[in-house]
Amino acid sequence: MYDATLLHDKILSAAAAARLAVGPPLTAILGASELQLFLLLAQLPPNDPSGCETRQVNMPPRLPAQLRPYGRRGAVLEGYAHLERQSACFFCSLSRGFGRPKLARHPKKSALLAHARRFETTVATTPVNVNARVEKIDDPRKELESILLSLQKHAANHVNLSRLQLALNGLRQKPGDESIRIAILGLADGPARTNTAREVLRLLLSDPLKDSEAWEQQVEQHDLAEPMIIRIGAENRRSEPAISLAKDNLIREIHISSATLDGHNLEILLADTNPFPPASSKGALDGWEDAVLVPVVDIPTSDTGRCTPIAAPVHKALVVADGIRGAASVLSSMPASENVSGVLKYAVNIPEYRPTEASSLPFTPIDINTARMGLGLVRKDIGRAIEYEHLWFQSNIPQLVDWLKADILTTPGNITKPPVRELIASLLRNTSAALRAEEARLSSSSNARTHPRTLDDGLAEWAESAHSELQEQLDVAFSGGRWRKLGWWKLFWRVDDVGMLTSDILAQRFLPEAERGSVFLAGRMMEAGFRLSKPLPRSPYSNPVPVPNSQSSHSVANSDLAKPPRREISWPTHIPDTRSYLQTDTVPALQALAQKLVLQTLSTSGLMTALGALVYVGTLTTTLYEASAVAALGIVWSMRRMQKQWETARDFWEGEVREEGRKAVQGVEEAMASALTESSNSSQGIGNNATTTQDDLTRAKDLVERAEKVLKGLK
């Protein structure tokens, strides 16, 4: 075994001497074994980390005294500065080819390979902070942000995207220094607009130790019809990420400074709003949050006054009303839940009202005039501070100040602000409720789904009962008293009742149960999920949809007979259309025939009677019997013709009603059978869509559960 230090020193001395061409040769200095070891080391490639770098670290070279640098660099080694630049050990510098430029056949390829090797060397030699990567993955804020983004992708129809974006903006900011947006909404009293919201904002942010500032005048002169954003202490924080609603000065902004609110990243949205829908029931709480905490503001988009509504989600909202009518509007729209007191506050301006017990009221009564008077007194004379304090607390404005400051101040220790946590919790709660409602709807639809064979059996039963009803009901109708009242000999005093009696027969006896059964069967088809891509086939007697024509539009508009087009319905209308056809086309024709026959019979009988009388008077040989015979012949002939034609018309109308009823039943049966056939062919696709929807709901529910767990562990 060789002494490593001694061997290293001997090799260094020999190598330096050989390199500088001074001293005895290597064979004279090193032995055979040492020379062999030296040659093996000299054949190693330069910068080989498996040998040279390790040896350089474990065995630092000790140069002789004559080779040690003097000052910054030795005079002898000054000509070999490239060795230092390439950071190679002394043994590698003696290897063959070290320091010589290699001529590559493909320069570009060699350059790319060298570039790649350089990056590989950097990655291999640079220490990797593994803990930082694990900390990034285990960061609850990053994980919660990723879950919310996935929820936005997979449950976009069941989540409020505006509030979701606000929550994502909060998670992307520094913990404990998130931007908090509060809305001060002035409840409009009809077309009139009040100044209560502007006064409340001015009183909340004004400094009693300073004179009236410029921003106070801007707020007083602002029209609540246009929204305004007030950024508190934002002048010094423009470089930091914050929630921004205004783009290109579309919304007026005011930057103010407050001694108590500066540095807490607070934004206030001042806008007007209409009365909210009632939210007294617990089920209406989700819609109420979307209406109150996501106010819609109008953004002007052109010089013509056209505006575009944009949702402006907020963390907290202060609804300000005025007077007794405002209190009534607040009470009607206030939710019954007590979990919203931290995110919503109602304030009603009731001048000179002193409540005996403030906690008994669901809203905060305030007195704007009293607070304004106290603020004016202390600004004029600081010595009247006690009077100002008395008036200030008498106006109940301090309650609003405490609510405004609650949970919005910057928290130490990188702890997430409570409004951000409450926003995410509310968003997840509402999303979970929407997913449960959608899942219940799909489950109900799946449970109510009927097999096509059951519907086929129901259609067959309906067709059989409809044909039986048609035969039985029409037999009863045409053998009943109404039809017998229309005998041929009764037409003389019932000719005007033909239309009424026949219409009653059609309305009461023409397939009333079959029509209701067809509607019920169509409803069962829709409930079973057999929805049609096109409307059911219409009856041949249905009213056609009129096509607009430029030439006849004026005449159609002025015509009393012009009817609006019938909207498409999802059940067969063959029976009502056929009944309408019989009532509007055949009944008037039957009544006209009855009137014609009565007129012909009376006229013929009258003429023949007049002829008999004329013969009797004009001739002396004609007896009264003969003249009466002429009149009787005319009357009998006219009566016989009337009887024959009327009975033929009655039989024809009766047969037409039966035939049209049979066609109507057959049309309904064919239409519903074709609908069932088409729906059965596409039922497989419907089942696949339902399965896909259920999978999406399951994935979204898992994301919500994961987000709730991560939110509990969020600082």
XYZ file of C-alpha atoms in Angstrom:
715
model
C 0.000 0.000 0.000
C 1.223 3.464 -0.914
C 0.956 6.545 1.193
C -1.637 8.622 -0.643
C -0.203 11.982 0.389
C 3.337 11.067 -0.509
C 2.258 9.576 -3.832
C 0.205 12.643 -4.624
C 3.134 15.003 -3.926
C 5.519 12.970 -6.048
C 3.108 12.850 -8.968
C 2.483 16.603 -8.764
C 6.194 17.378 -8.777
C 6.844 15.048 -11.690
C 3.940 16.382 -13.683
C 4.959 19.994 -13.126
C 8.509 19.264 -14.124
C 7.425 17.397 -17.228
C 5.012 20.170 -18.137
C 7.629 22.875 -17.750
C 10.409 20.765 -19.318
C 12.684 21.121 -16.261
C 14.179 18.492 -13.992
C 14.802 14.799 -14.563
C 12.420 12.634 -16.588
C 9.414 10.882 -15.059
C 11.094 7.474 -15.091
C 13.802 8.818 -12.835
C 11.394 10.270 -10.304
C 8.599 7.631 -10.257
C 8.947 3.927 -9.856
C 7.395 1.376 -12.192
C 4.186 0.997 -10.175
C 3.901 4.715 -9.590
C 4.512 5.448 -13.260
C 1.780 2.971 -14.249
C -0.662 4.629 -11.846
C 0.247 8.037 -13.228
C -0.396 6.900 -16.800
C -3.786 5.454 -15.814
C -4.780 8.737 -14.225
C -3.526 10.685 -17.220
C -5.830 8.691 -19.542
C -8.990 9.762 -17.717
C -11.164 12.224 -19.712
C -11.085 15.835 -18.601
C -13.674 17.032 -16.080
C -14.704 13.445 -15.285
C -16.758 13.721 -12.117
C -16.246 10.070 -11.217
C -12.520 10.479 -10.668
C -10.957 13.877 -10.998
C -13.512 16.004 -9.258
C -13.675 13.631 -6.333
C -9.927 13.476 -6.042
C -9.712 17.227 -6.283
C -12.145 17.614 -3.403
C -10.730 14.860 -1.193
C -7.038 15.487 -1.911
C -6.349 19.153 -2.539
C -3.076 19.628 -4.426
C -0.122 21.034 -2.548
C 2.166 22.729 -5.032
C 5.867 23.133 -4.410
C 7.106 26.415 -3.097
C 8.449 27.526 -6.461
C 5.047 26.952 -8.119
C 2.848 28.586 -5.488
C 1.209 31.867 -6.608
C 2.626 35.081 -5.375
C 0.001 37.606 -4.653
C -3.041 36.960 -6.859
C -1.470 34.665 -9.489
C 1.899 32.943 -9.816
C 4.270 34.097 -12.551
C 4.831 30.580 -13.775
C 1.108 29.694 -14.107
C 0.140 33.012 -15.669
C 0.550 31.636 -19.170
C -1.850 28.784 -18.434
C -4.856 30.734 -17.382
C -7.204 28.519 -19.415
C -6.704 25.796 -16.828
C -8.291 27.974 -14.200
C -11.158 29.026 -16.455
C -12.059 25.419 -17.217
C -11.969 24.450 -13.529
C -10.068 21.211 -14.165
C -7.786 19.467 -11.755
C -4.103 19.253 -12.371
C -4.270 15.636 -13.499
C -6.908 16.387 -16.113
C -4.784 19.216 -17.492
C -2.083 16.690 -18.389
C -4.438 14.400 -20.352
C -4.069 14.197 -24.126
C -6.101 16.681 -26.032
C -6.942 18.926 -23.091
C -7.252 22.542 -24.095
C -7.120 21.827 -27.820
C -10.066 22.929 -29.875
C -11.880 20.021 -31.485
C -12.923 20.434 -35.110
C -16.443 19.118 -35.480
C -17.788 17.839 -38.732
C -21.204 19.350 -37.977
C -20.647 22.602 -36.090
C -24.333 23.314 -35.449
C -24.987 19.857 -34.085
C -21.927 20.072 -31.877
C -23.018 23.447 -30.608
C -26.451 22.079 -29.714
C -24.936 19.095 -27.949
C -22.540 21.339 -26.067
C -25.458 23.590 -25.124
C -27.392 20.588 -23.872
C -24.391 19.270 -21.928
C -23.933 22.663 -20.359
C -27.485 22.670 -19.063
C -27.185 19.064 -17.899
C -24.022 19.924 -16.010
C -25.712 22.914 -14.428
C -28.689 20.850 -13.292
C -26.435 18.098 -11.983
C -24.105 20.337 -10.074
C -26.697 22.868 -8.832
C -28.296 21.798 -5.546
C -32.071 21.262 -5.858
C -34.307 22.494 -3.086
C -36.600 19.508 -2.743
C -38.391 20.937 0.254
C -39.502 23.987 -1.756
C -41.193 21.795 -4.368
C -42.994 19.740 -1.738
C -44.030 22.919 0.044
C -45.516 24.274 -3.188
C -47.571 21.130 -3.680
C -48.652 21.031 -0.049
C -49.596 24.724 0.030
C -53.338 24.824 0.887
C -53.863 28.059 -1.033
C -52.361 26.648 -4.224
C -54.295 23.425 -3.815
C -57.541 25.275 -3.158
C -56.943 27.482 -6.184
C -56.369 24.406 -8.348
C -59.580 22.806 -7.062
C -61.608 25.937 -7.756
C -60.224 26.097 -11.293
C -61.235 22.477 -11.821
C -64.654 23.268 -10.387
C -64.978 26.136 -12.842
C -64.232 23.698 -15.651
C -66.431 20.770 -14.609
C -69.359 22.554 -12.895
C -69.666 25.844 -14.737
C -73.472 25.571 -14.810
C -73.742 25.062 -11.056
C -71.330 27.667 -9.709
C -71.473 31.444 -9.680
C -68.559 32.301 -11.948
C -68.341 35.922 -10.769
C -67.933 34.965 -7.114
C -65.581 32.161 -8.122
C -63.316 34.625 -9.900
C -63.344 36.893 -6.846
C -62.333 33.943 -4.663
C -59.498 33.028 -7.045
C -58.204 36.598 -6.964
C -58.139 36.468 -3.180
C -56.215 33.191 -3.123
C -53.622 34.553 -5.547
C -52.761 37.438 -3.242
C -50.524 37.482 -0.211
C -52.146 35.735 2.775
C -53.453 38.226 5.297
C -53.262 41.121 2.829
C -56.038 40.210 0.395
C -58.117 42.886 -1.279
C -61.538 43.204 0.311
C -64.362 44.773 -1.668
C -67.403 46.150 0.129
C -70.513 47.402 -1.646
C -72.603 50.275 -0.320
C -75.891 49.962 -2.174
C -78.503 52.678 -2.078
C -81.978 51.140 -2.209
C -83.959 53.109 -4.780
C -87.479 54.186 -3.854
C -89.182 53.911 -7.217
C -87.986 56.411 -9.814
C -86.692 58.766 -7.100
C -83.087 58.422 -5.963
C -81.940 59.312 -2.481
C -78.609 60.691 -1.265
C -78.503 58.470 1.808
C -75.887 56.060 0.452
C -73.514 58.889 -0.476
C -73.911 60.503 2.932
C -73.280 57.206 4.697
C -70.095 56.672 2.674
C -68.865 60.179 3.435
C -69.554 59.792 7.161
C -67.840 56.401 7.325
C -64.595 57.587 5.720
C -64.348 61.232 6.777
C -61.778 62.360 9.327
C -63.299 64.643 11.984
C -59.899 66.176 12.730
C -59.522 67.465 9.169
C -61.445 69.981 7.147
C -63.714 68.874 4.339
C -61.568 67.149 1.723
C -61.877 67.211 -2.045
C -63.075 63.629 -2.309
C -66.071 64.428 -0.104
C -67.291 66.989 -2.610
C -66.765 64.509 -5.439
C -68.871 61.935 -3.638
C -71.628 64.461 -2.918
C -71.780 65.532 -6.567
C -71.712 61.985 -7.936
C -74.856 60.543 -9.536
C -75.735 57.143 -8.121
C -77.038 56.061 -11.509
C -73.366 55.410 -12.363
C -71.220 53.255 -10.057
C -68.124 54.569 -8.316
C -65.118 52.804 -6.802
C -63.336 54.237 -3.770
C -59.856 52.845 -3.166
C -58.565 53.502 0.312
C -54.822 53.942 0.501
C -54.441 52.575 -3.028
C -52.061 55.270 -4.244
C -49.136 53.619 -2.519
C -50.155 50.080 -3.494
C -50.643 50.275 -7.224
C -47.726 47.940 -7.866
C -49.317 45.182 -5.787
C -51.961 42.827 -7.216
C -55.458 43.862 -6.262
C -59.013 43.381 -7.374
C -59.817 45.807 -10.159
C -63.187 46.398 -11.725
C -62.619 49.558 -13.737
C -61.009 49.252 -17.137
C -59.958 52.246 -19.207
C -61.703 54.651 -16.826
C -65.128 53.205 -17.560
C -65.980 53.491 -13.866
C -65.108 56.557 -11.895
C -62.443 55.949 -9.259
C -61.462 57.986 -6.219
C -58.299 57.360 -4.213
C -58.556 58.545 -0.642
C -56.506 58.211 2.500
C -57.865 57.148 5.858
C -55.955 57.114 9.113
C -57.584 53.874 10.262
C -58.043 52.023 6.962
C -54.843 52.787 5.049
C -52.704 49.762 4.317
C -55.528 47.222 4.532
C -56.242 46.924 0.785
C -59.881 47.981 0.934
C -62.156 48.891 -1.977
C -65.688 50.258 -1.725
C -68.236 50.063 -4.527
C -70.893 52.776 -4.370
C -73.925 52.055 -6.532
C -77.687 52.191 -6.686
C -79.897 49.114 -6.634
C -83.526 48.132 -6.930
C -85.457 46.288 -4.197
C -84.365 42.683 -3.942
C -86.718 39.711 -4.343
C -88.188 38.316 -1.121
C -85.903 35.819 0.595
C -87.979 34.858 3.612
C -87.736 31.144 2.901
C -84.583 29.164 3.525
C -84.529 27.764 0.016
C -84.288 31.237 -1.470
C -81.026 32.034 0.318
C -78.843 30.917 -2.585
C -80.586 33.189 -5.060
C -80.526 36.018 -2.544
C -76.734 35.816 -2.201
C -76.367 35.983 -5.968
C -78.637 39.042 -6.071
C -77.171 41.015 -3.155
C -73.500 40.016 -3.108
C -73.197 40.163 -6.902
C -74.669 43.558 -7.797
C -74.963 44.361 -11.467
C -73.586 47.735 -12.528
C -74.100 49.443 -15.869
C -70.897 50.289 -17.726
C -71.186 52.915 -20.496
C -69.892 51.453 -23.743
C -70.498 54.308 -26.185
C -71.219 58.006 -26.389
C -74.851 57.327 -27.249
C -75.673 56.368 -23.678
C -75.731 52.623 -24.262
C -74.628 50.623 -21.226
C -73.552 47.057 -20.656
C -74.470 45.303 -17.393
C -71.475 43.763 -15.628
C -71.528 41.670 -12.470
C -69.428 43.125 -9.640
C -69.056 40.520 -6.867
C -68.204 41.761 -3.380
C -67.237 40.217 -0.063
C -69.627 42.281 2.051
C -72.563 44.549 1.312
C -74.211 47.443 3.133
C -77.753 48.159 1.930
C -78.899 51.675 2.777
C -82.554 52.708 2.639
C -84.407 55.859 3.578
C -87.638 56.395 5.467
C -90.532 54.125 6.314
C -90.923 52.856 2.761
C -87.259 51.919 2.703
C -87.686 50.021 5.969
C -90.634 48.139 4.465
C -88.548 47.199 1.426
C -85.728 46.028 3.675
C -88.020 43.896 5.822
C -89.615 42.271 2.775
C -86.277 41.319 1.208
C -84.310 40.409 4.332
C -83.406 36.688 4.523
C -84.476 34.596 7.481
C -81.010 33.077 7.976
C -78.815 34.456 10.751
C -75.536 33.352 9.123
C -75.409 36.366 6.831
C -75.062 39.106 9.426
C -71.301 39.229 8.898
C -71.488 39.757 5.145
C -74.627 41.883 4.962
C -75.793 44.903 6.886
C -79.032 46.834 6.510
C -79.225 50.480 7.539
C -82.333 52.661 7.336
C -82.216 56.423 7.735
C -85.033 57.357 10.118
C -84.567 60.972 11.285
C -85.197 61.748 14.949
C -85.955 58.130 15.772
C -84.521 56.909 19.060
C -85.000 53.150 19.450
C -85.278 51.974 23.031
C -83.691 48.625 22.245
C -81.544 48.507 19.122
C -81.170 44.715 19.147
C -84.888 44.178 18.589
C -84.731 45.644 15.093
C -83.476 43.500 12.192
C -81.788 46.566 10.689
C -79.703 49.431 12.048
C -81.616 52.706 12.341
C -79.390 55.708 11.649
C -79.818 59.464 11.602
C -77.806 61.110 8.837
C -78.668 64.665 9.858
C -77.497 64.158 13.437
C -74.176 62.637 12.350
C -73.609 65.384 9.793
C -74.348 68.049 12.403
C -71.852 66.549 14.855
C -69.156 66.289 12.174
C -69.654 69.928 11.240
C -69.390 71.050 14.880
C -66.079 69.327 15.556
C -64.584 70.568 12.309
C -65.455 74.153 13.159
C -64.329 74.006 16.753
C -62.251 71.183 18.187
C -63.361 72.243 21.628
C -66.826 70.897 20.938
C -65.544 67.323 20.684
C -67.728 66.127 23.550
C -70.845 67.425 21.825
C -69.661 65.817 18.603
C -69.188 62.485 20.347
C -72.669 62.673 21.817
C -74.277 63.385 18.452
C -72.087 60.820 16.704
C -73.136 57.940 18.933
C -76.710 59.166 18.910
C -76.799 58.744 15.113
C -75.790 55.030 15.293
C -73.074 55.560 12.677
C -70.424 53.900 14.932
C -72.232 50.580 14.477
C -71.677 50.818 10.745
C -68.034 51.794 11.297
C -67.473 48.740 13.496
C -69.108 46.488 10.900
C -66.967 48.027 8.160
C -63.721 47.449 10.049
C -64.623 43.952 11.217
C -62.441 41.219 9.705
C -60.967 43.405 6.947
C -57.802 44.582 8.686
C -54.515 43.028 7.638
C -53.863 39.948 9.762
C -50.354 39.085 10.993
C -48.822 35.659 10.515
C -50.045 35.182 6.928
C -53.561 34.286 8.085
C -56.280 34.535 5.456
C -58.803 37.283 6.066
C -62.203 36.010 7.269
C -64.188 37.615 4.388
C -62.145 35.606 1.885
C -62.769 32.392 3.803
C -66.468 33.182 4.121
C -66.704 33.896 0.395
C -65.155 30.534 -0.492
C -67.307 28.707 2.068
C -70.463 30.359 0.748
C -69.471 29.567 -2.828
C -68.883 25.908 -1.998
C -72.108 25.744 -0.005
C -74.199 27.126 -2.846
C -72.444 24.927 -5.396
C -73.089 21.850 -3.286
C -76.775 22.772 -3.007
C -77.013 23.258 -6.771
C -75.346 19.895 -7.382
C -77.735 18.164 -4.982
C -80.722 19.743 -6.714
C -79.461 18.656 -10.130
C -78.751 15.162 -8.851
C -82.252 14.936 -7.362
C -83.731 16.058 -10.663
C -81.787 13.432 -12.582
C -82.705 10.777 -10.033
C -86.379 11.705 -10.237
C -86.263 11.608 -14.007
C -84.511 8.239 -13.920
C -87.039 6.793 -11.479
C -89.928 8.101 -13.534
C -88.503 6.719 -16.756
C -90.956 4.241 -18.281
C -90.005 1.336 -20.466
C -91.006 1.750 -24.134
C -92.946 -1.514 -24.014
C -95.137 -0.109 -21.261
C -95.837 2.949 -23.369
C -96.644 0.745 -26.359
C -99.153 -1.169 -24.263
C -100.621 2.084 -23.026
C -100.930 3.367 -26.590
C -102.711 0.174 -27.662
C -105.123 0.457 -24.744
C -105.777 4.092 -25.553
C -106.491 3.334 -29.211
C -108.931 0.572 -28.277
C -110.748 2.739 -25.760
C -110.813 5.677 -28.196
C -112.471 3.626 -30.933
C -114.969 2.231 -28.432
C -115.708 5.707 -27.133
C -116.173 7.035 -30.648
C -118.743 4.385 -31.469
C -120.600 4.454 -28.169
C -120.694 8.207 -27.671
C -121.779 8.943 -31.224
C -124.482 6.278 -31.003
C -125.774 7.986 -27.898
C -125.514 11.406 -29.536
C -127.319 10.498 -32.763
C -130.069 8.676 -30.911
C -130.549 11.319 -28.268
C -133.016 14.118 -27.874
C -130.829 16.840 -29.403
C -130.501 14.989 -32.695
C -134.205 14.104 -32.721
C -135.061 17.772 -32.353
C -133.615 18.238 -35.833
C -136.237 16.094 -37.572
C -137.263 17.290 -41.005
C -140.713 18.348 -39.974
C -139.309 20.273 -36.951
C -137.092 22.443 -39.087
C -139.842 25.012 -39.542
C -139.400 26.233 -35.956
C -135.878 24.872 -35.179
C -134.008 25.869 -38.313
C -131.980 28.469 -36.394
C -131.005 25.910 -33.732
C -129.224 23.527 -36.102
C -125.795 25.086 -35.526
C -126.167 25.222 -31.751
C -127.444 21.656 -31.374
C -124.816 20.094 -33.646
C -122.009 22.072 -31.987
C -123.155 20.813 -28.576
C -123.117 17.258 -29.878
C -119.531 17.662 -31.130
C -118.329 19.379 -27.970
C -119.783 16.815 -25.569
C -119.727 13.565 -27.531
C -116.835 13.798 -29.982
C -113.971 11.944 -28.214
C -113.601 14.089 -25.057
C -112.072 11.246 -23.004
C -109.838 10.162 -25.864
C -108.446 13.680 -26.148
C -107.613 13.820 -22.452
C -106.102 10.343 -22.673
C -103.864 11.379 -25.568
C -102.604 14.374 -23.612
C -101.912 12.165 -20.596
C -100.093 9.607 -22.735
C -97.990 12.338 -24.342
C -97.120 13.567 -20.856
C -96.014 10.078 -19.862
C -93.799 9.978 -22.923
C -92.176 13.280 -22.018
C -91.787 12.183 -18.406
C -90.101 8.987 -19.564
C -87.524 11.042 -21.433
C -88.745 10.394 -24.958
C -88.259 13.903 -26.235
C -88.687 14.614 -29.901
C -86.267 16.484 -32.101
C -89.201 17.813 -34.152
C -92.880 18.515 -33.399
C -95.471 15.791 -33.698
C -97.194 15.432 -37.087
C -100.067 17.862 -37.333
C -103.599 17.073 -38.317
C -104.593 17.761 -41.941
C -107.286 20.072 -40.565
C -104.910 22.157 -38.431
C -104.582 25.831 -39.222
C -101.530 26.464 -41.426
C -98.981 29.011 -40.290
C -99.426 32.087 -42.490
C -96.415 33.167 -44.522
C -95.782 36.926 -44.426
C -96.258 38.622 -47.777
C -95.368 42.190 -48.516
C -98.346 42.635 -50.831
C -101.002 41.163 -48.588
C -99.648 42.196 -45.199
C -101.839 45.281 -45.024
C -105.008 43.414 -45.946
C -104.285 40.607 -43.486
C -103.597 43.080 -40.701
C -106.889 44.856 -41.308
C -108.930 41.698 -41.728
C -111.071 40.568 -38.827
C -110.593 36.955 -39.870
C -106.797 37.058 -39.551
C -105.678 34.703 -36.786
C -102.315 34.580 -35.075
C -100.217 31.506 -35.823
C -100.644 28.680 -33.379
C -97.582 27.797 -31.390
C -96.198 24.319 -31.595
C -97.258 21.969 -28.804
C -95.820 18.641 -27.762
C -98.969 16.530 -27.926
C -101.033 15.401 -30.949
C -103.833 17.787 -31.909
C -105.705 15.585 -34.373
C -108.849 15.308 -32.246
C -109.302 19.032 -31.432
C -108.366 19.999 -34.979
C -110.926 17.576 -36.393
C -113.583 18.840 -34.001
C -112.779 22.394 -35.008
C -113.020 21.433 -38.676
C -116.451 19.862 -38.162
C -117.717 22.860 -36.208
C -116.402 25.516 -38.562
C -116.937 23.830 -41.947
C -119.656 21.180 -41.809
C -122.033 22.646 -39.227
C -122.536 25.961 -41.100
C -123.116 24.021 -44.312
C -125.724 21.832 -42.591
C -127.488 24.860 -41.155
C -127.456 26.600 -44.546
C -128.976 23.504 -46.125
C -131.724 23.431 -43.504
C -132.570 27.074 -44.121
C -132.587 26.478 -47.882
C -134.894 23.480 -47.608
C -137.317 25.328 -45.358
C -137.388 28.269 -47.729
C -137.894 26.027 -50.775
C -140.660 24.072 -49.063
C -142.511 27.164 -47.930
C -142.177 28.861 -51.287
C -143.275 25.776 -53.242
C -146.216 25.163 -50.925
C -147.247 28.794 -51.135
C -147.057 28.899 -54.905
C -149.095 25.726 -55.319
C -151.668 27.004 -52.865
C -151.888 30.279 -54.740
C -152.219 28.371 -58.005
C -155.130 26.317 -56.645
C -156.856 29.434 -55.383
C -156.350 31.165 -58.721
C -157.819 28.198 -60.585
C -160.745 28.090 -58.253
C -161.463 31.794 -58.643
C -160.692 32.034 -62.352
C -162.822 29.189 -63.610
C -166.487 28.499 -62.893
C -166.217 24.772 -63.467
C -163.448 24.136 -60.892
C -164.737 23.062 -57.585
C -163.184 23.741 -54.198
C -162.137 20.136 -53.923
C -160.194 20.311 -57.135
C -158.511 23.565 -56.168
C -157.555 22.109 -52.783
C -156.126 19.085 -54.518
C -153.770 21.303 -56.520
C -152.572 23.038 -53.343
C -152.197 19.734 -51.504
C -150.160 18.297 -54.343
C -147.688 21.148 -54.173
C -147.420 20.969 -50.405
C -146.911 17.200 -50.364
C -144.344 17.320 -53.142
C -142.329 20.079 -51.435
C -142.516 18.315 -48.083
C -141.363 15.044 -49.606
C -138.425 16.713 -51.288
C -137.504 18.454 -48.015
C -137.701 15.207 -46.062
C -135.604 13.308 -48.566
C -132.856 15.910 -48.851
C -132.689 16.620 -45.121
C -132.544 12.974 -44.102
C -129.833 12.417 -46.703
C -127.877 15.399 -45.342
C -128.286 14.154 -41.773
C -127.070 10.681 -42.641
C -124.137 12.106 -44.582
C -123.139 14.407 -41.711
C -123.456 11.570 -39.211
C -121.248 9.350 -41.337
C -118.742 12.160 -41.861
C -118.479 12.730 -38.125
C -117.853 9.035 -37.517
C -115.278 8.819 -40.300
C -113.433 11.950 -39.216
C -113.363 10.663 -35.660
C -111.883 7.388 -36.828
C -109.246 9.262 -38.846
C -108.410 11.443 -35.848
C -107.897 8.433 -33.579
C -105.796 6.717 -36.226
C -103.717 9.860 -36.749
C -102.999 10.188 -33.032
C -102.057 6.523 -32.833
C -99.683 6.737 -35.789
C -98.087 9.954 -34.561
C -97.400 8.622 -31.083
C -96.219 5.253 -32.403
C -93.704 6.952 -34.684
C -92.576 9.131 -31.788
C -92.023 6.066 -29.626
C -90.097 4.361 -32.408
C -87.774 7.330 -32.949
C -87.273 7.802 -29.219
C -86.496 4.117 -28.732
C -83.822 4.326 -31.407
C -82.219 7.291 -29.663
C -82.704 6.004 -26.094
C -79.202 4.573 -26.070
C -77.740 7.998 -26.759
C -79.940 9.550 -24.090
C -78.715 6.969 -21.581
C -75.114 7.756 -22.444
C -75.736 11.483 -21.978
C -77.368 10.827 -18.608
C -74.381 8.728 -17.559
C -72.000 11.486 -18.639
C -73.996 14.065 -16.698
C -73.964 11.867 -13.604
C -70.201 11.424 -13.918
C -69.743 15.188 -14.151
C -71.882 15.685 -11.056
C -69.909 13.068 -9.146
C -66.618 14.689 -10.155
C -67.919 18.120 -9.148
C -69.120 16.812 -5.760
C -65.702 15.295 -5.109
C -64.082 18.624 -5.943
C -66.404 20.454 -3.547
C -65.635 17.993 -0.746
C -61.899 18.336 -1.358
C -62.191 22.113 -1.367
C -64.081 22.077 1.938
C -61.407 19.907 3.534
C -58.614 22.126 2.249
C -60.491 25.232 3.397
C -60.634 23.884 6.940
C -56.840 23.551 6.966
C -56.252 26.973 5.425
C -54.540 29.442 7.724
